[in-house]
Amino acid sequence: MNEATYCDILCQISDGVAVFTKDAQVKYVNDAFQKLTGYEKSEINQKIVSGGLFMAGNQGAMTRAEAAIASSSAFAEDVLVRRKSGEPLWCHVSIKPHYNEDGSLRHFISIYRDISAQKAAEGKAAEVEGNHRFILDNVLAGVVVHGPDTKIRFVNRLASEVLRMKEDELDGVPTSDERWVVFREDGSPMPLEDFPANQAIRKKAPVKEVVHGLKLPDDDIILWLVANAFPVLDEQGEVLEVLVSFADITRLVEAEREAQRLRQRFELAVHATQDAVFEWNVKTGQFWANDAYKKIYGYDPPESIHLDNLEDISAVEADHDKVRRTTLDAISSGKERYALQYEFRRPDGTTGHAAVRGFIVRNDTGEAERIIGTTTDIGQLTEANAALEQSEERFRIIADATSDVLWDYNFETGVTWTGQDWPAKLGVQYDQRHIQNFQWIEMVKPSERAPLIKSFQYAIKSEASTWEFEFTAESVAGEAIDLAVKASILRNPDGRATRILGNMRNVTKEKRNQEGYTRARALEAVGQLTGGVAHDFNNLLMIILGNAELLETTALDESQAQAVAMIHRASSSAADLTGRLLTFSRQSQLRAGRVALTNLIPNTVALLRTGIAETIAIRCDLKPGVWEANVDGNALEQAIINLAVNARDAMPDGGEIIISAENHTLSLHTEPNLLDLEPGDYVVVSVADTGQGMPPEVLARAFEPFFTTKDIGEGTGLGLSTVFGFAKQSGGYATIKSEPGHGTTVRIYLPRFGSGEVPEFSLPKPEHGGDRTGQRILVVEDEAMVRAHVEKLLAKLGYVVTAAADAQEALSVLHDDQAFDLIFTDVIMPGGMTGPQLGQAALRLAPHIKLLYTSGYPATAFESLGLDDLSNVNFLAKPYRSEQLQQKLATILNA
Ligand code: ADP
Ligand code: MG
């Protein structure tokens, strides 16, 4: 073959061929070589062919090739060469010496084969350093090249982006730099020697897929990276560089963590749910279910269920077919979901109603693999629903029926719920739609709004579980009424109030009752005290009055007689006063009887007319058919006079007094009883005036004894208190309605006189005694002064008197001498024996003896003092006048 033929052939092949001599002359290059290297034929010299082209690859290859040429031996290696443009190119380079026939070296033939495609497939392109920026910058991985000292030599664009640092900031930074904070997958810190680059340097071997977290310097962001580290070794196996490539998998890790959380939540939900949650592998039959399965079915879930024993899972026989058909249809149909209901039997014999909802998981070919689903015990659900409906119904009925207004405010939705007709229930005039947005506050008396809101806010912000408040509102009739709110506050676990539920009610009546009750109790106490004082005072008056009377019967000069008369008058009015006190304390002697108000009131008015100025009109208003009252007529007359005098005092410039009587029936059911009264028929006597009225603080105390707003000498403060005492003692009640500038009305409730009650009272006719000379009386009185006085008095009246200081002494007198006609004894005495007890003992000793009792307390009071009622025996109330005593004794002794 001649040289020309030879050249032709070489020009046809795709491998680059160059022929050169040992003394560096290029003898031949083919077209492919020019194409491969990018050099023109004329430019190519031996240097390019034998060594220069290796520069892009590595120094080692070039040295080895030169050595081969020098020793005329062969060289063959894969080498990264550099084209004229500087572009690297993977070639298989083989250089072989050719010899002449005489055995001398003729030339070298070098062949360059482009193997870049093959190399790219092997992925070796990334292993090398050099002018690869373009590639490295465009790969989807971050690339960092470290030197053997771990210092960064190179970062690609993505790496600098991910690390949020510029290339020059990263240049020369070692992995031991304190700014790198690296974590292991489990969150623990990663030691320096485990960093991918450090591992690769230490092991001199590639490290794959190291997942680690990296906290960026000056930033709180944690990146999750997966890194490969690849060491580049030199001839001696020493590390030249480490190429670390990494991918940012932060999103992935976060998604994975979120999935983990979701999985946990799902598992919790599965545990917590009332429904059975199951997973059934249709192919293997493997079956799993949560705890609720056993609660529903009564037995543990089966470990496997097969298509041929589907129905005997638990379904009752009647439903076997249905279970089987529905399930098989669902599996074969290609549907994603199916539902099934059937009845089942539990081990304890009870039956349940299961509702199954299933999701069929299919493979790519549409074949059913698994079924995931839930089973609800709808038997239980129906029961729960029924119970709920029942309790809702019950609540609705109660909410409607109760006189309280029930309400519920939700802080989250801002919606208030109330029962129907709440304004009517409370007795207020208000648009019931105005319950929202706290608008109902308008109902509250303006001055009480701020305190209400404050109290509400305080309760909500505190940890309180209840809220209570009372406020005043205006009733439909325009009167002030008291409303009370009571509520429970519901809070979420962090303490924030979520709802408040409660009631609101009209407490006006309760409050008034309570106030009235408190006042009545106070008056009661004062009454007892007053009664005690009056009693003791009566004893003293007894002596004063008695002695004055005695003196009157003796011979006195004119001035002496005048003085005695004055004493007599003064003590008479004092006795009158104590009598009034006793009335107030309800211990006065009242003789209730049938009283026709149609007579009594006009008579009293006539009496009043004489004492009250002409500027005041007195009107009498008797409703037709007014009942008769069961009351002490004299006391009632006195009460009306008291009230009229008060009315007069309240109208210095004139006005009108209206005295009226009307019937009133108190029934337990129709009307709440604000008064301290038994249900029944009453006659209400009222005295109204057009005077100045009373301010609230006077009104509150007007019934108190000795409470007066009048000057000393003008008022005693005993007027209204006696009226009150009288009304109470009569089985009735008294009320005052008064407002400054609007006059006053005092009402006295008196029991109606009915048949079969207390008989009509008639005064005993005075009787005159016959000759009582020599009649013997035993006087028993513990108070020495009174005893002496009575002794004198009786002696004056012609009786023979023996006196004893107490019951014991009297009995010992009687023991020796029973010849007494009468024992005149006090009721309450020291020494442990009362007057009546003495009386009984005396009658046993001397049955003929008459008895007369006396006391500072009225006869009717003894029952309340724990003694027998003395109203049916002979009794003379202290203080008495000698005349009264004389009359009484005459009546008894002559009977
Ligand atoms: P007194 O008349 O001696 O002051 P009362 O017990 O009768 O005592 O009355 C007590 C107080 O009640 C009076 O001082 C007066 O302030 C007030 N009061 C009673 N009745 C009336 C009335 N009709 N109008 C105005 N105030 C009255
Ligand atoms: Mg008065």
Short mmCIF file of C-alpha atoms and ligand atoms in Angstrom, two decimals, residues 642-643 645-651 687-689 691-695 698-699 701-710 714-722 736 738 743-746, ligand 1:
data_model
loop_
_atom_site.label_atom_id
_atom_site.label_comp_id
_atom_site.label_asym_id
_atom_site.label_seq_id
_atom_site.Cartn_x
_atom_site.Cartn_y
_atom_site.Cartn_z
CA ASN A 642 -103.44 59.62 114.90
CA LEU A 643 -103.23 59.45 111.14
CA VAL A 645 -103.26 64.49 113.02
CA ASN A 646 -100.17 63.49 111.05
CA ALA A 647 -101.95 64.51 107.85
CA ARG A 648 -102.83 67.84 109.33
CA ASP A 649 -99.21 68.40 110.38
CA ALA A 650 -98.12 67.65 106.82
CA MET A 651 -100.48 70.30 105.38
CA VAL A 687 -106.06 57.84 105.44
CA ALA A 688 -104.65 59.86 102.57
CA ASP A 689 -103.52 63.44 102.46
CA GLY A 691 -99.48 67.10 102.07
CA GLN A 692 -95.75 67.34 101.67
CA GLY A 693 -95.09 63.61 101.73
CA MET A 694 -92.02 61.87 103.09
CA PRO A 695 -88.53 61.49 101.64
CA VAL A 698 -88.17 59.26 106.68
CA LEU A 699 -90.48 56.73 105.07
CA ARG A 701 -88.24 54.81 109.67
CA ALA A 702 -91.73 56.27 110.09
CA PHE A 703 -93.12 53.22 111.90
CA GLU A 704 -90.33 53.24 114.47
CA PRO A 705 -91.42 54.33 117.92
CA PHE A 706 -89.97 57.69 118.95
CA PHE A 707 -88.99 58.47 115.38
CA THR A 708 -90.13 62.00 114.65
CA THR A 709 -89.09 64.84 112.43
CA LYS A 710 -91.04 67.29 114.51
CA GLU A 714 -94.66 68.76 118.95
CA GLY A 715 -94.09 65.16 118.11
CA THR A 716 -93.58 62.01 120.18
CA GLY A 717 -92.85 59.65 117.33
CA LEU A 718 -95.48 57.32 118.74
CA GLY A 719 -98.32 58.02 116.31
CA LEU A 720 -97.48 55.73 113.45
CA SER A 721 -95.86 53.13 115.67
CA THR A 722 -99.08 52.66 117.63
CA ILE A 736 -97.38 53.75 103.95
CA SER A 738 -95.53 58.46 100.30
CA GLY A 743 -98.90 63.32 99.72
CA THR A 744 -99.13 60.28 101.92
CA THR A 745 -101.49 57.36 102.15
CA VAL A 746 -101.48 55.06 105.16
P1 ADP B 1 -94.93 62.24 115.15
O1 ADP B 1 -96.18 62.63 114.44
O2 ADP B 1 -95.08 62.41 116.63
O3 ADP B 1 -93.69 62.84 114.63
P2 ADP B 1 -95.43 59.72 114.00
O4 ADP B 1 -95.01 58.33 114.36
O5 ADP B 1 -96.90 59.95 113.93
O6 ADP B 1 -94.74 60.67 114.99
O7 ADP B 1 -94.81 60.08 112.65
C1 ADP B 1 -93.40 59.93 112.48
C2 ADP B 1 -92.89 60.84 111.39
O8 ADP B 1 -93.43 60.42 110.16
C3 ADP B 1 -93.33 62.28 111.48
O9 ADP B 1 -92.47 63.01 112.31
C4 ADP B 1 -93.29 62.76 110.07
O10 ADP B 1 -92.00 63.10 109.70
C5 ADP B 1 -93.65 61.53 109.30
N1 ADP B 1 -95.06 61.54 108.91
C6 ADP B 1 -96.06 60.85 109.50
N2 ADP B 1 -97.22 61.03 108.85
C7 ADP B 1 -96.95 61.88 107.83
C8 ADP B 1 -97.77 62.47 106.80
N3 ADP B 1 -99.09 62.23 106.70
N4 ADP B 1 -97.16 63.26 105.91
C9 ADP B 1 -95.83 63.51 106.00
N5 ADP B 1 -95.02 62.98 106.95
C10 ADP B 1 -95.59 62.20 107.88
#
